[in-house]
Short mmCIF file of C-alpha atoms and ligand atoms in Angstrom, two decimals:
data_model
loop_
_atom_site.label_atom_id
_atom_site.label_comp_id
_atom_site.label_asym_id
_atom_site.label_seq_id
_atom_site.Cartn_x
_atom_site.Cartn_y
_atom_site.Cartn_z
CA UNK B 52 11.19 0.64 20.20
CA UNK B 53 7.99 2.49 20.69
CA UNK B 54 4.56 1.16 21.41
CA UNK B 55 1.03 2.67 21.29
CA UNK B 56 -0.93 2.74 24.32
CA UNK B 57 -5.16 3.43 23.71
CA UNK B 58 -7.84 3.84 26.19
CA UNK B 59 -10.92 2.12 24.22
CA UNK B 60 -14.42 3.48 24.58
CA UNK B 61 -14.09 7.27 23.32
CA UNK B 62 -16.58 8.21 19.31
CA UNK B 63 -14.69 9.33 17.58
CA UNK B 64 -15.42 12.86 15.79
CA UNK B 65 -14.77 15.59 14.05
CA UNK B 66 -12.73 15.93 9.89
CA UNK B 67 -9.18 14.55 9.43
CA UNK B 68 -7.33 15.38 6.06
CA UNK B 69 -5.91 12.36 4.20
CA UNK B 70 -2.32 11.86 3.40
CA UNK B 71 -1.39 10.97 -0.02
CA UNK B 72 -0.84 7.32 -0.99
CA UNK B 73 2.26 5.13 0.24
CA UNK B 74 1.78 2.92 -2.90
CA UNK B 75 2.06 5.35 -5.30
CA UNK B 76 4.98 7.97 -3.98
CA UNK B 77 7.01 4.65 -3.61
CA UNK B 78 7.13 3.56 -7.22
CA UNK B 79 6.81 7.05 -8.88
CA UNK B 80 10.10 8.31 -6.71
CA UNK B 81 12.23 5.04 -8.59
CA UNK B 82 10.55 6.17 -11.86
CA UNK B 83 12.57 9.12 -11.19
CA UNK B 84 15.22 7.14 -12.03
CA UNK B 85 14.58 7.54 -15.73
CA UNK B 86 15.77 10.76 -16.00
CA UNK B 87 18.59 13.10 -15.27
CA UNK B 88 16.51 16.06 -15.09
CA UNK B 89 15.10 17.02 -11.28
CA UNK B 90 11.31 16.13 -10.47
CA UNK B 91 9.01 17.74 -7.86
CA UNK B 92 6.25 14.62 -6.27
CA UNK B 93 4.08 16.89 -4.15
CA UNK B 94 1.39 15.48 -1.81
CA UNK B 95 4.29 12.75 -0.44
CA UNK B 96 3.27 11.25 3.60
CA UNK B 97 6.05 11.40 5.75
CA UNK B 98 6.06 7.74 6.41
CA UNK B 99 9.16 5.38 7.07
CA UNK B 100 9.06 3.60 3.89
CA UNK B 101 8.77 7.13 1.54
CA UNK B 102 12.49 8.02 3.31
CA UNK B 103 13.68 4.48 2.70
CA UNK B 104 12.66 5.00 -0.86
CA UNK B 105 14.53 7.91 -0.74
CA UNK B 106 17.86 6.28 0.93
CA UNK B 107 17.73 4.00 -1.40
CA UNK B 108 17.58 6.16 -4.58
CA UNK B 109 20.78 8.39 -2.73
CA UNK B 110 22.76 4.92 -2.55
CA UNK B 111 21.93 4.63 -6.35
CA UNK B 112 23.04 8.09 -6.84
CA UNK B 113 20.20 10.35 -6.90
CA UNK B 114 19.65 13.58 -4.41
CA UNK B 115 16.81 14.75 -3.09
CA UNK B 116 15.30 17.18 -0.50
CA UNK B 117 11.79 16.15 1.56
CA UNK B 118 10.32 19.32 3.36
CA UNK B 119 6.34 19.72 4.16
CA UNK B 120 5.26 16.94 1.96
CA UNK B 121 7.48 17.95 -1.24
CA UNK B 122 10.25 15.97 -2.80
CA UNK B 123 12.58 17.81 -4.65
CA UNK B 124 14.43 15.24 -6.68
CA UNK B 125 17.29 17.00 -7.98
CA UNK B 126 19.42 16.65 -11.60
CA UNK B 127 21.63 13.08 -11.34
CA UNK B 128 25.41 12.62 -12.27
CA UNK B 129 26.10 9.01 -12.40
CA UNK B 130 23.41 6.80 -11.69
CA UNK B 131 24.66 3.37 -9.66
CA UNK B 132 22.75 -0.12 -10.82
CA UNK B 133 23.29 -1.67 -7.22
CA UNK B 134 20.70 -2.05 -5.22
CA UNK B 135 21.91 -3.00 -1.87
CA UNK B 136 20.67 -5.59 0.78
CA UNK B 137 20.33 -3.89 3.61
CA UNK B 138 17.79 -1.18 1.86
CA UNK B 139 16.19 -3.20 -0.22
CA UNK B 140 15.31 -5.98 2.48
CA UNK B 141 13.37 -3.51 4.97
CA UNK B 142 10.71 -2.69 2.13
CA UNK B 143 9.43 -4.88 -0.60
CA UNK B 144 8.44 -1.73 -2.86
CA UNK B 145 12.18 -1.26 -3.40
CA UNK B 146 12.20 -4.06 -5.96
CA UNK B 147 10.71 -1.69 -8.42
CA UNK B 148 13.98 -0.04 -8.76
CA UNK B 149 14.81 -2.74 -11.15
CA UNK B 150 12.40 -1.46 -13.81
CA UNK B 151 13.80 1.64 -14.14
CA UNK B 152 17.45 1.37 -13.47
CA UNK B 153 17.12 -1.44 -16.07
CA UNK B 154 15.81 0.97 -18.73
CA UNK B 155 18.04 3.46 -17.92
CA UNK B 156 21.30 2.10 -17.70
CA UNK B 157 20.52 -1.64 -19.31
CA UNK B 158 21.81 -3.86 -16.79
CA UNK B 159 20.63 -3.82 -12.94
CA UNK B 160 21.21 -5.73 -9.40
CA UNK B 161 18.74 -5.38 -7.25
CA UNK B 162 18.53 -7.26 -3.71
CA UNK B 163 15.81 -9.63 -3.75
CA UNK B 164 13.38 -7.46 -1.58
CA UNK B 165 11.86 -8.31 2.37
CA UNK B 166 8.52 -6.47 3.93
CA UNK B 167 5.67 -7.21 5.44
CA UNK B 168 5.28 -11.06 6.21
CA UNK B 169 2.15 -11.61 4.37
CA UNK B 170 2.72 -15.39 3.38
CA UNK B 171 5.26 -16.38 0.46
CA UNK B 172 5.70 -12.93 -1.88
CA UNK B 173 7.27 -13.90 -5.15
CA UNK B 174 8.54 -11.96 -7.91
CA UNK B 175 8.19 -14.38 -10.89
CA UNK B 176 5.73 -12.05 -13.09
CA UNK B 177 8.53 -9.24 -12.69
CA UNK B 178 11.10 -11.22 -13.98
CA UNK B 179 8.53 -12.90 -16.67
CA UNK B 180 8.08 -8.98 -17.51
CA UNK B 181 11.41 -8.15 -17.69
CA UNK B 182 12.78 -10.99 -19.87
CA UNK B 183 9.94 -10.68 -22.21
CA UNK B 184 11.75 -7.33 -22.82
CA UNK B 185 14.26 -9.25 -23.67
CA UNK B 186 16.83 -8.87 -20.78
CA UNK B 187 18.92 -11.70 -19.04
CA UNK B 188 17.65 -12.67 -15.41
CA UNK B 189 19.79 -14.47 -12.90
CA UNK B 190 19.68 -14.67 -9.05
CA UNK B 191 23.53 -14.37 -7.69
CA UNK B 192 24.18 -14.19 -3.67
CA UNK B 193 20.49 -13.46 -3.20
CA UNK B 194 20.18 -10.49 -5.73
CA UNK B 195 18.59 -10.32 -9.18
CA UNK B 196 20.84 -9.50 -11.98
CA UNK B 197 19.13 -8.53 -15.03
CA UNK B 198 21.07 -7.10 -18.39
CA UNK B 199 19.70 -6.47 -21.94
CA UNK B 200 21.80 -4.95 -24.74
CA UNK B 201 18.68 -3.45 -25.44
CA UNK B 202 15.44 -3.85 -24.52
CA UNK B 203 13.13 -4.34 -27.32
CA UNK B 204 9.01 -3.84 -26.92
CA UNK B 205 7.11 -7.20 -26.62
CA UNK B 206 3.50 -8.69 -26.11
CA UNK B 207 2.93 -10.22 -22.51
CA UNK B 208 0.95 -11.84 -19.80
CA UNK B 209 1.26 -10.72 -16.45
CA UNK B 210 -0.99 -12.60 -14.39
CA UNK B 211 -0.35 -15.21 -11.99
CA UNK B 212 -2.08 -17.68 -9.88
CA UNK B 213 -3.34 -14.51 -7.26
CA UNK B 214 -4.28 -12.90 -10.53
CA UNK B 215 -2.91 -9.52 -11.58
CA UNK B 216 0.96 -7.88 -9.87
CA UNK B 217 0.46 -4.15 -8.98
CA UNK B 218 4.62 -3.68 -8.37
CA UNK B 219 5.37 -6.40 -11.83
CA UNK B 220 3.00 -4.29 -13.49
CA UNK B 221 4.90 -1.04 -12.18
CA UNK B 222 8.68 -2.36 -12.35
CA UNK B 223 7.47 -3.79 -16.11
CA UNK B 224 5.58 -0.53 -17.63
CA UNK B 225 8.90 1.64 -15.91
CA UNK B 226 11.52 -0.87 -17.88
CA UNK B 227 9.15 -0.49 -21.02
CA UNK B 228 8.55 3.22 -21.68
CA UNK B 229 12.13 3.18 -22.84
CA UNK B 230 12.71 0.20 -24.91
CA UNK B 231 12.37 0.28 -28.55
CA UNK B 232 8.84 -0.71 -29.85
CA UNK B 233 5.61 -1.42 -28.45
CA UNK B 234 5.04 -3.35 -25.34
CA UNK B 235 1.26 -4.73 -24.62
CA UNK B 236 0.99 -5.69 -20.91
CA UNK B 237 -2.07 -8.20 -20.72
CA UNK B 238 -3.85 -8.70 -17.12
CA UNK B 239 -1.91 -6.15 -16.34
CA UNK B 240 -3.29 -4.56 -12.42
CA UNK B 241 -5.96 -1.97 -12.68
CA UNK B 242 -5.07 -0.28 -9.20
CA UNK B 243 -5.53 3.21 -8.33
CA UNK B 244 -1.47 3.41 -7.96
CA UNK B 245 -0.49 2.12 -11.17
CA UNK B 246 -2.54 4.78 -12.87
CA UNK B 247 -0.88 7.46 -11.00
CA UNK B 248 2.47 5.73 -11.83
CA UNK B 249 1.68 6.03 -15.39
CA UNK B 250 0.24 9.46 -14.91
CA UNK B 251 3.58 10.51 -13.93
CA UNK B 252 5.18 8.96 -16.34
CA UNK B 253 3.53 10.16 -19.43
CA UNK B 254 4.40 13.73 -17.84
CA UNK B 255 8.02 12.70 -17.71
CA UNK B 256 7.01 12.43 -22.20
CA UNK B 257 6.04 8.52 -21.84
CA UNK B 258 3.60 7.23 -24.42
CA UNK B 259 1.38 4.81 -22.70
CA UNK B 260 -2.19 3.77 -22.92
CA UNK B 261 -5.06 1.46 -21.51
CA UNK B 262 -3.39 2.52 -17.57
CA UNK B 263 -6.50 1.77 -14.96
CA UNK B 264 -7.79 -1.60 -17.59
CA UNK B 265 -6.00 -4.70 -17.88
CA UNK B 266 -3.89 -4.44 -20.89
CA UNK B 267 -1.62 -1.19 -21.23
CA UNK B 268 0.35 -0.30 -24.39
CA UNK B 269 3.49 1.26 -24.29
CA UNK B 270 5.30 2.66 -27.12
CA UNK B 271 8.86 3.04 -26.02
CA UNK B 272 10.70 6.44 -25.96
CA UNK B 273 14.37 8.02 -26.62
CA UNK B 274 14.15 10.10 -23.38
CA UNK B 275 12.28 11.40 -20.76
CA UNK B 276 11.98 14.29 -19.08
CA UNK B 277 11.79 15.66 -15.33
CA UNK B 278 8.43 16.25 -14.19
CA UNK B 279 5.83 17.52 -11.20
CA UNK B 280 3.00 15.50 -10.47
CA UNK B 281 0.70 15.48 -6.88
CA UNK B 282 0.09 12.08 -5.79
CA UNK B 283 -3.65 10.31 -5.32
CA UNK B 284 -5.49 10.67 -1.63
CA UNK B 285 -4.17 7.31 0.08
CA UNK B 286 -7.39 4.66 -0.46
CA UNK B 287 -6.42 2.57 2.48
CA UNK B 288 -5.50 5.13 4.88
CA UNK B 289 -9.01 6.44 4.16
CA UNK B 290 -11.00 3.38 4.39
CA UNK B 291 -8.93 2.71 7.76
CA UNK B 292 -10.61 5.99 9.55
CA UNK B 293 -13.81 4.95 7.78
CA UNK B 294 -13.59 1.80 10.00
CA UNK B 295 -12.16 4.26 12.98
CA UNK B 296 -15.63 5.99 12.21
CA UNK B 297 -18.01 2.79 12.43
CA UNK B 298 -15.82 0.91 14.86
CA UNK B 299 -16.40 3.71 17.88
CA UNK B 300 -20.06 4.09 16.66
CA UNK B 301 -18.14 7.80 16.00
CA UNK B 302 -19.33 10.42 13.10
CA UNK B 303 -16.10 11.55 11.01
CA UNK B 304 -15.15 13.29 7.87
CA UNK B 305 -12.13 12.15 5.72
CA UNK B 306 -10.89 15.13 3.62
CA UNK B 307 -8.72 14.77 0.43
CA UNK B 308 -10.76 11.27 -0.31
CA UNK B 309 -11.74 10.14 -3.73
CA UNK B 310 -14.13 7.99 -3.59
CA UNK B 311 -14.30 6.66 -7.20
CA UNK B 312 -11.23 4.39 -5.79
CA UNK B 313 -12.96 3.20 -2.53
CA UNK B 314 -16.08 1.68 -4.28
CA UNK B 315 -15.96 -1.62 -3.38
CA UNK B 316 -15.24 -0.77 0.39
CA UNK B 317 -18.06 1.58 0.57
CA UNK B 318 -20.38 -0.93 -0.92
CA UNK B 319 -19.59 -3.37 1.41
CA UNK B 320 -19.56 -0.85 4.61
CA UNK B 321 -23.46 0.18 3.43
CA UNK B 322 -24.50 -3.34 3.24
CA UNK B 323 -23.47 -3.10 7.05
CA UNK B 324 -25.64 -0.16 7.27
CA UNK B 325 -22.90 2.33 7.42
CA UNK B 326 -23.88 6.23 6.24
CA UNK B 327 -21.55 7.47 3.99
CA UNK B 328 -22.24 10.29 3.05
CA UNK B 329 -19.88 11.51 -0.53
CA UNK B 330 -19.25 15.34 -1.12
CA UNK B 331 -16.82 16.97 -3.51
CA UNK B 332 -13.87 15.45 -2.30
CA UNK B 333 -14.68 14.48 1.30
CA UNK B 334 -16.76 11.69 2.85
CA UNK B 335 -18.64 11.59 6.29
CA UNK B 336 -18.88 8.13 7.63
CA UNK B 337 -21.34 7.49 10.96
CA UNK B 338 -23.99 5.35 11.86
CA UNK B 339 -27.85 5.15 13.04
CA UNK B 340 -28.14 2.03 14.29
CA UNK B 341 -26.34 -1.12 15.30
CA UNK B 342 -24.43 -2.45 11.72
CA UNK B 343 -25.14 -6.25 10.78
CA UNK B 344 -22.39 -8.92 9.82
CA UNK B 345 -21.29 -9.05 5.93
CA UNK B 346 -19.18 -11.42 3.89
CA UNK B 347 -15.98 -10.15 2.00
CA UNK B 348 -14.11 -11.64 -0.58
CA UNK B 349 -10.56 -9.51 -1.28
CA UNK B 350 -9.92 -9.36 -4.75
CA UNK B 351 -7.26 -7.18 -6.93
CA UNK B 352 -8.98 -3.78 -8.15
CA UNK B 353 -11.72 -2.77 -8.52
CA UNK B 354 -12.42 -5.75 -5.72
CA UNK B 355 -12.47 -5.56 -2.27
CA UNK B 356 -8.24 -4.83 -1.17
CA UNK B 357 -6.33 -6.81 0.52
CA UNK B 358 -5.15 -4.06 2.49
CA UNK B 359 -8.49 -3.72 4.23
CA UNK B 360 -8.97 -7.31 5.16
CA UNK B 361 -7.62 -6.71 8.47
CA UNK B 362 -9.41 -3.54 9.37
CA UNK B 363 -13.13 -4.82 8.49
CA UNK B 364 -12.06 -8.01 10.36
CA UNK B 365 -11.33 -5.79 13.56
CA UNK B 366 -15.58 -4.08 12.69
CA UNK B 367 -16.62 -7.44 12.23
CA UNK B 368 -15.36 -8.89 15.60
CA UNK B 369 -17.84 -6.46 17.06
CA UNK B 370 -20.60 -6.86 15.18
CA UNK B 371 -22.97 -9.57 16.54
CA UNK B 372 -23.49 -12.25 14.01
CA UNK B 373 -21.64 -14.51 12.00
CA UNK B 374 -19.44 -12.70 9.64
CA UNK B 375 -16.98 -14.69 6.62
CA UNK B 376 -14.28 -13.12 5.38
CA UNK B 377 -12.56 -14.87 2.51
CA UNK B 378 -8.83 -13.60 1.44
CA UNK B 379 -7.70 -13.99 -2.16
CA UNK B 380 -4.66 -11.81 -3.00
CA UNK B 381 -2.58 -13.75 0.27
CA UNK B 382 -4.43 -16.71 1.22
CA UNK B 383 -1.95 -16.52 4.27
CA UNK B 384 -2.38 -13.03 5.54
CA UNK B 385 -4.34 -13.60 8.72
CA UNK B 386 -1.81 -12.96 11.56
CA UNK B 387 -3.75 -10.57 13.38
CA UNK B 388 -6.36 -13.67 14.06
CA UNK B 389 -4.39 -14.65 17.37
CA UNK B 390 -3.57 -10.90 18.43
CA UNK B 391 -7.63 -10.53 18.06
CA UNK B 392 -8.59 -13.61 19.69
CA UNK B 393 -6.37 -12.66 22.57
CA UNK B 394 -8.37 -8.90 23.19
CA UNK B 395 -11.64 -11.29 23.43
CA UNK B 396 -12.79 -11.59 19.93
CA UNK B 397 -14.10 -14.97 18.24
CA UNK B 398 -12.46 -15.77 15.32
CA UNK B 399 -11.52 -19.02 13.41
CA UNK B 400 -9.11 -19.44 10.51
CA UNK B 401 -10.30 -21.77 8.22
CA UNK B 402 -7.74 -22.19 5.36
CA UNK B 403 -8.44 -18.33 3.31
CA UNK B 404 -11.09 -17.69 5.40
CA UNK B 405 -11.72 -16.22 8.61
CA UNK B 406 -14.84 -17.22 10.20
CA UNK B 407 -15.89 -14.25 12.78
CA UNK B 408 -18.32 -14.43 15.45
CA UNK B 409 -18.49 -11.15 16.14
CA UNK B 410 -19.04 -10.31 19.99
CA UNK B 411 -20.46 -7.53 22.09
CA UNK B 412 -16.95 -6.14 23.53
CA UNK B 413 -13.60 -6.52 23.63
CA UNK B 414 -11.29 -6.54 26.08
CA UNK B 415 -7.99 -4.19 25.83
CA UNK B 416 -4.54 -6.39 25.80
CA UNK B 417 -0.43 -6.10 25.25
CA UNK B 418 -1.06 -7.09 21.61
CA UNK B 419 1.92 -7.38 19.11
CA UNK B 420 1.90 -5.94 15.47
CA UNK B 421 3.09 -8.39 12.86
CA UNK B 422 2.56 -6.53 9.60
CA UNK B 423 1.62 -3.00 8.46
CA UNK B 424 -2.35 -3.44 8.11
CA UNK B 425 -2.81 -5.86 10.89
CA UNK B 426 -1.24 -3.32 13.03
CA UNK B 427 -3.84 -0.88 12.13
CA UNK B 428 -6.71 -3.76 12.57
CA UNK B 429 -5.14 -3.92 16.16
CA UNK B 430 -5.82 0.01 16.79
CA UNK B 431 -8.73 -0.23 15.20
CA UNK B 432 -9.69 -3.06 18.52
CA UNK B 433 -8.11 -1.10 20.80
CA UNK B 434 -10.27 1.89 19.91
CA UNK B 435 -13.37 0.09 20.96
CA UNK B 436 -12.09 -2.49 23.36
CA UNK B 437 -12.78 -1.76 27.47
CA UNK B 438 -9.90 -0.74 29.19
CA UNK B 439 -6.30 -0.08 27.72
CA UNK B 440 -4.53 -1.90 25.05
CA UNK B 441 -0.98 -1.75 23.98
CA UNK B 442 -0.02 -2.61 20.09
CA UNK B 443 4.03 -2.96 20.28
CA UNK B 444 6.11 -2.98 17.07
CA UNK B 445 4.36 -0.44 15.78
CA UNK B 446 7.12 0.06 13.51
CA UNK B 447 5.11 -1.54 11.54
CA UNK B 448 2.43 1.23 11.45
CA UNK B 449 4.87 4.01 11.21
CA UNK B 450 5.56 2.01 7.65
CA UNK B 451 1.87 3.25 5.69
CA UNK B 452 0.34 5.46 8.10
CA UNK B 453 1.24 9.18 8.45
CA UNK B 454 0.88 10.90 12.09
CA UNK B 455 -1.79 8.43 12.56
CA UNK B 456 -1.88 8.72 16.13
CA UNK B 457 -1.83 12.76 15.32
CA UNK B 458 -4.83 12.28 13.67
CA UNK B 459 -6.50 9.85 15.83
CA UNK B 460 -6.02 12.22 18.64
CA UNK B 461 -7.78 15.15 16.62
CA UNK B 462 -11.07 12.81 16.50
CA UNK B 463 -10.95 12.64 20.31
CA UNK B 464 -9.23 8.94 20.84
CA UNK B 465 -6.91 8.19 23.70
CA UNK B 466 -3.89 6.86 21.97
CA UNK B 467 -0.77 7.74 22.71
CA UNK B 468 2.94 6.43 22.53
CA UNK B 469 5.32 5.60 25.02
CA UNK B 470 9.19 3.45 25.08
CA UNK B 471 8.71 -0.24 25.10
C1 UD1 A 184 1.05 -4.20 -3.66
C2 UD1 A 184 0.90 -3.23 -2.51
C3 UD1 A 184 0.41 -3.94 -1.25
C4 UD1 A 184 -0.86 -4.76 -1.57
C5 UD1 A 184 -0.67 -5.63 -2.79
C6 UD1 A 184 -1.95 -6.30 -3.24
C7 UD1 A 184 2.61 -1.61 -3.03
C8 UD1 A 184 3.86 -0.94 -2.63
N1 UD1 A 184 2.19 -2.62 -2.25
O1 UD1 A 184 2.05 -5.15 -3.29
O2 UD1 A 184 0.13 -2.96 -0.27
O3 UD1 A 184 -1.16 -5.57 -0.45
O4 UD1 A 184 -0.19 -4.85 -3.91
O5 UD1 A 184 -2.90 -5.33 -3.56
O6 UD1 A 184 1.96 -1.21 -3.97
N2 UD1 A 184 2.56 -12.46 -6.97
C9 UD1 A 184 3.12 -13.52 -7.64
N3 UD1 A 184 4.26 -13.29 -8.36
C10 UD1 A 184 4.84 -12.05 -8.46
C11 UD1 A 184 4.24 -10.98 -7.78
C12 UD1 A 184 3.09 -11.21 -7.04
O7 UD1 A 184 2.63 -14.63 -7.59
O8 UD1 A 184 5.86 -11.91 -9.13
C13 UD1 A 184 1.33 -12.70 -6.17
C14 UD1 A 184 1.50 -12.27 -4.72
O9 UD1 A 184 2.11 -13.29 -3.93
C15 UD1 A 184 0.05 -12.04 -4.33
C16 UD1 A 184 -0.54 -11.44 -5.61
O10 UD1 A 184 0.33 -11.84 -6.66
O11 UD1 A 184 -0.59 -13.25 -4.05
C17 UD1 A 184 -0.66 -9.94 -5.63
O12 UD1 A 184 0.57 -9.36 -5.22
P1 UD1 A 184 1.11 -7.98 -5.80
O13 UD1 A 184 0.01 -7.24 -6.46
O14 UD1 A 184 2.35 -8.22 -6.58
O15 UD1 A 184 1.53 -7.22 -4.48
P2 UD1 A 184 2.65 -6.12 -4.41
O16 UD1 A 184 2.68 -5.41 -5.70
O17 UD1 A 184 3.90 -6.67 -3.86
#
């Protein structure tokens, strides 16, 4: 196993280009599923979970070919409806196989998934989803079996107690496009990624409407069709360097950045008194003077993500001033409290909130990555704390983030990676 070794203290600077988004090549490579016919997905990061996505669409019977950022998904013989454990388990995103496969082929087994450990991660509004279509749900040996004779269009609600599902809403919308009749998804998610899923699938010849608001129609199709789409500029990736940016006092500029999906962030970020500075396309990020503590509150889209908690909690630590950060997607995601703590920061848990003290400097440590974002909120320390800090299990990292001590290293930062 590999860990990443950084010598804090170093602005970052210069323009980084960034990679396209981990939650949307994940669920629009299953939605190739739905057809025989071979799809190009251009724009795809090189990350661990894209080729476990594809492994596990080549154990279901689909080829493919990944080369510079293009997969070439190539014409299908005989699709398989097994999802197996061992894939499945390393990446919750491979659930959303069962949407398609189950439109496709009307019965599917899916393993019932793993990932990050983010607190408890049901999948009760995908099954609500599914049988609302009308299929049969059981759990056998720790996979989901769902079957349908056909799946028939149908009126539902898809939120839950943590409010709207971005992969239900996926796994639903990819099981609906080809069942017969209309399907309205109510509180349906809104993300960024679910429009680009259903962006790609109304090129495949899906008829859907309402994608990016919280109640999409779908009126089911015979067929569909291969297709080439370029996936979105990944949001989190982005707002990660814009915290790279701030946390080093640096001046950087994120290329291939759209910042009509980072709104809330960059909001939040000015009421710090960051300088963001929005161009066709690209966004510089620096500062003038020192930034001042701010209260979050994650929220499904167009709110504050979840996927950032970590990362502003790492800029908060070392801000002066008493900074609350309240978490309401996964009231339990807070893991990288202790690994913080222990590089000198000042941070209590309080139930869903994290009370931070920020503090003039942190010290590096041998800190341990537990998940994919608090590993980068762990860099993100490391980049500003004195002396050296190692983040092991940075598996982890390798998960969401593209050559991201590649690009790092472009901006001037001492990171680099050496055997555990
Ligand atoms: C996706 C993202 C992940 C992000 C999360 C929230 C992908 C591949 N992953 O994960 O990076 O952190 O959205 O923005 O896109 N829930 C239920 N029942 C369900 C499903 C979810 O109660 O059946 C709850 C979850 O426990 C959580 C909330 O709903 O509290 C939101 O989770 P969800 O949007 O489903 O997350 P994912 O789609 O798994």
């Amino acid at each position: 196993m590999d860990k990443l070794v950084i010598e804090g203290g170093i602005r970052l600077k210069g323009e980084v280009t960034v990679s396209g988004a981990k939650n949307s090549v994940l669920p629009i490579l299953a939605a190739t599923l739905l057809t025989d016919e071979p799809c190009i997905i251009k724009c795809v990061p090189n990350l661990r979970n894209t080729n476990t996505m594809l492994k596990i669409l080549r154990s279901l019977g689909k080829n493919s070919d990944f080369d510079k950022g293009i997969v070439n998904i190539t014409s299908t013989k005989n699709l398989n409806f097994t999802a197996d454990y061992k894939l499945v388990s390393t990446m919750r995103a491979s659930f959303c196989v069962l949407g398609p496969l189950l439109g496709r082929l009307k019965k599917a087994k899916v393993s019932l998934p793993g990932g990050c450990i983010i607190g408890v991660r049901p999948v009760d509004l995908h099954l609500k989803g599914i049988k609302s279509l009308g299929a049969s749900v059981s759990v056998e040996s720790g996979y989901v079996v769902a079957k349908a004779n056909r799946l028939k269009g149908s009126h539902m609600y898809l939120g839950g107690a943590y409010g709207s599902s971005v992969l239900a809403t996926d796994n639903v919308m990819m099981a609906a496009v080809l069942a017969q009749g209309e399907t309205i998804i109510e509180s349906a998610a809104c993300e960024p990624e679910v429009v680009d899923l259903a962006e790609f699938l109304i090129k495949m010849g899906a008829k859907i409407k309402g994608h990016g608001t919280p109640i999409i129609e779908i009126e089911g199709v015979k067929q569909l069709y291969g297709a080439t789409h370029t996936i979105i500029p990944d949001r989190i990736e982005a707002g990660t360097l814009m915290i790279a940016s701030l946390i080093t006092k640096g001046d950087i500029t994120l290329k291939n950045v759209l910042c009509q999906h980072l709104g809330a962030l960059i909001d939040k970020l000015q009421e710090a008194g960051a300088l963001i500075v929005k161009t066709n396309g690209s966004v510089r990020v620096y500062l003038k003077r020192r930034l001042k503590p701010i209260n979050v509150t994650t929220l499904p889209y167009p709110g504050l993500p979840t996927d950032m908690q970590a990362q502003i909690m790492s800029l908060m630590a070392v801000t002066p001033g008493i900074s609350v950060i309240t978490e309401k997607v996964y009231p339990d995601r807070f893991m990288h409290v202790a690994e913080l703590n222990r590089m000198g920061a000042h941070i209590q848990r309080e139930g869903p909130h994290a009370i931070v003290e920020g503090v003039r400097e942190l010290t590096g440590a041998p800190v341990m990555a537990s998940d994919l974002r608090a590993s980068a909120s762990l860099v993100l320390a490391g980049l500003v704390a004195r002396g050296e800090t190692q983040v092991s299990r940075i598996y982890h990292l390798e998960r969401g983030y593209e050559n991201i001590e590649a690009k790092l290293q472009s901006l001037g930062a001492k990171i680099w990676r050496e055997k555990e």
